[in-house]
Coordinates of C-alpha atoms in Angstrom, one line a residue:
L1 CA 15.5 -9.1 -1.1
E2 CA 16.9 -11.0 1.9
F3 CA 14.6 -13.6 3.3
R4 CA 14.2 -14.1 7.0
R5 CA 12.6 -16.5 9.4
V6 CA 9.0 -15.6 10.4
L7 CA 8.0 -16.4 14.0
F8 CA 4.4 -15.2 14.2
R9 CA 1.9 -18.0 13.2
S10 CA -0.6 -18.1 16.1
D11 CA -3.1 -15.7 14.6
I12 CA -2.6 -16.5 10.9
G13 CA -3.0 -20.3 11.1
T14 CA -6.1 -20.7 8.8
H15 CA -6.4 -17.0 7.7
W16 CA -7.1 -16.6 4.0
G17 CA -4.0 -14.4 3.6
R18 CA -1.6 -16.7 5.4
G19 CA 0.5 -17.6 2.4
S20 CA 0.9 -14.0 1.3
I21 CA 1.6 -12.8 4.8
L22 CA 4.3 -15.4 5.3
R23 CA 5.9 -14.5 1.9
L24 CA 5.8 -10.7 2.6
A25 CA 7.2 -11.2 6.1
A26 CA 9.9 -13.5 4.9
A27 CA 10.9 -10.9 2.4
G28 CA 11.1 -8.3 5.1
L29 CA 8.2 -6.2 3.7
V30 CA 5.9 -6.5 6.6
N31 CA 6.3 -7.2 10.3
G32 CA 3.9 -8.4 12.9
M33 CA 2.6 -6.3 15.8
D34 CA 5.3 -8.1 17.8
T35 CA 7.4 -11.2 17.4
H36 CA 4.6 -13.7 17.6
V37 CA 1.4 -11.8 16.6
F38 CA 0.6 -10.4 13.1
E39 CA -3.1 -9.3 13.5
P40 CA -4.1 -10.1 9.9
D41 CA -7.5 -8.5 10.2
R42 CA -6.2 -5.2 11.5
K43 CA -6.9 -2.2 9.3
V44 CA -4.0 -0.9 7.3
T45 CA -2.8 2.7 8.2
R46 CA -1.2 5.3 6.0
G47 CA 2.1 4.7 7.8
M48 CA 1.9 0.9 7.4
F49 CA 1.2 1.2 3.6
V50 CA 4.0 3.7 2.9
T51 CA 6.4 1.5 5.0
V52 CA 5.7 -1.5 2.8
L53 CA 6.4 0.5 -0.4
G54 CA 9.6 1.9 1.1
R55 CA 10.8 -1.5 2.1
M56 CA 10.0 -2.7 -1.5
D57 CA 12.4 0.0 -2.7
G58 CA 15.1 -0.9 -0.2
V59 CA 14.8 2.2 1.9
S60 CA 17.1 2.0 5.0
E61 CA 15.5 2.3 8.5
D62 CA 18.2 5.0 9.0
F63 CA 17.0 7.1 6.1
L64 CA 15.9 10.6 7.2
S65 CA 15.1 13.7 5.2
P66 CA 13.5 16.9 6.4
V67 CA 9.7 16.7 6.0
D68 CA 7.1 19.2 7.0
F69 CA 4.6 16.8 8.6
G70 CA 4.0 17.8 12.2
D71 CA 3.1 14.2 13.2
V72 CA 6.2 12.4 11.8
Q73 CA 9.1 12.6 14.1
E74 CA 12.6 11.1 14.0
G75 CA 12.4 7.7 15.8
D76 CA 8.9 6.9 14.7
W77 CA 8.9 3.4 13.1
F78 CA 7.4 4.8 9.9
A79 CA 9.5 8.0 9.7
P80 CA 12.2 6.9 7.2
Y81 CA 9.5 5.6 4.8
V82 CA 7.3 8.6 5.0
C83 CA 10.4 10.9 4.5
W84 CA 11.4 8.7 1.5
A85 CA 7.9 8.8 0.0
A86 CA 7.5 12.6 0.5
L87 CA 10.9 13.2 -1.0
N88 CA 9.9 11.1 -4.1
G89 CA 6.5 12.8 -4.5
I90 CA 4.7 9.6 -3.6
V91 CA 2.8 11.0 -0.6
E92 CA 1.3 14.4 0.4
G93 CA 0.0 15.5 3.7
Y94 CA -3.2 17.1 4.6
D95 CA -4.0 20.8 4.5
D96 CA -3.2 21.0 8.3
G97 CA 0.4 20.0 7.7
L98 CA -0.1 16.5 9.1
F99 CA 0.5 13.1 7.4
A100 CA -1.8 11.1 9.7
P101 CA 0.3 7.9 9.8
Y102 CA -2.1 6.2 12.2
L103 CA -5.2 7.0 10.2
E104 CA -6.8 4.0 8.3
I105 CA -5.9 4.3 4.6
T106 CA -8.7 4.6 2.2
R107 CA -8.8 2.7 -1.1
E108 CA -8.6 6.1 -2.9
Q109 CA -5.5 7.1 -1.0
M110 CA -4.0 3.6 -1.6
A111 CA -4.7 4.0 -5.3
M112 CA -3.1 7.4 -5.6
I113 CA -0.1 6.4 -3.6
L114 CA 0.4 3.4 -5.8
V115 CA 0.1 5.5 -9.0
R116 CA 2.6 8.0 -7.7
F117 CA 4.9 5.2 -6.7
C118 CA 4.7 3.7 -10.2
D119 CA 5.2 7.2 -11.7
A120 CA 8.2 7.9 -9.5
F121 CA 10.0 4.8 -10.6
G122 CA 8.8 4.5 -14.2
I123 CA 6.5 1.5 -13.7
P124 CA 3.7 1.4 -16.2
V125 CA 0.2 0.9 -14.7
L126 CA -2.6 -0.6 -16.7
T127 CA -6.1 0.7 -16.0
L128 CA -8.8 -1.7 -15.0
V129 CA -10.3 -1.4 -18.5
N130 CA -7.1 -2.6 -20.2
A131 CA -6.4 -5.2 -17.5
R132 CA -9.9 -6.7 -17.9
R133 CA -9.6 -6.7 -21.6
L134 CA -6.3 -8.6 -21.3
R135 CA -8.1 -11.1 -19.0
G136 CA -11.0 -11.4 -21.3
D137 CA -13.7 -9.9 -19.0
E138 CA -16.5 -8.2 -20.9
E139 CA -18.1 -6.0 -18.3
I140 CA -16.2 -2.8 -17.4
E141 CA -17.2 -1.1 -14.2
R142 CA -17.3 2.7 -14.1
P143 CA -15.7 4.9 -11.4
T144 CA -18.0 6.1 -8.7
S145 CA -18.9 9.7 -8.4
R146 CA -17.6 9.8 -4.8
M147 CA -14.0 9.6 -5.9
S148 CA -12.1 12.8 -6.9
T149 CA -11.9 13.7 -10.5
Y150 CA -8.1 13.2 -10.5
T151 CA -8.5 9.7 -9.0
N152 CA -11.2 8.8 -11.5
R153 CA -8.9 9.7 -14.4
R154 CA -5.8 7.9 -13.1
T155 CA -7.2 4.9 -11.2
P156 CA -10.5 3.6 -12.4
W157 CA -9.4 0.1 -11.3
A158 CA -9.6 1.4 -7.7
T159 CA -13.4 1.4 -7.7
T160 CA -13.8 -2.3 -8.1
P161 CA -14.7 -4.0 -4.8
P162 CA -11.7 -5.9 -3.4
T163 CA -11.7 -9.7 -3.0
K164 CA -10.1 -11.8 -0.3
Q165 CA -7.5 -12.8 -2.9
T166 CA -6.2 -9.3 -3.6
A167 CA -3.8 -7.9 -1.1
I168 CA -3.5 -4.7 -3.1
P169 CA -6.9 -4.2 -4.8
H170 CA -6.6 -4.6 -8.6
L171 CA -3.1 -3.3 -9.2
Y172 CA -2.0 -4.5 -12.6
L173 CA 1.6 -3.9 -13.6
T174 CA 3.2 -4.5 -16.9
T175 CA 6.8 -5.9 -17.0

């Protein structure tokens, strides 16, 4: 990754995520809302989340591939990353043929996109049960019944409440 100078600092001064925000921005994985404003408490959208993953994989801003999402157009800031993610089987749209890039992403959607990202690139994902055993935690939380059956099977770690210290809730990767 190429590191760059980060200009926005006014609204992240004492924010709990300041260090992570600056590291991610310096690595080019996240941008502010403009040159000087980041808006750290803004909700993450589906488009934002997929953009970060695409940048992690080095997807070019010029990347375009045909996608069948009626709400993703050439020229949209998220378009190259949504195209990349769809092409790699990382994202799916809704039944109405839309991707909904401006919709706030749910934890379940985040979990499934992360699992598909890891599957697409051969990155092994440990479940919460295994990760907690590795950390020595005794109590294992069970998935909630509100999550889909597929999500419960693949991502039981996604049901643990997030903490301020976790930018991506409970993702444990092996190396």
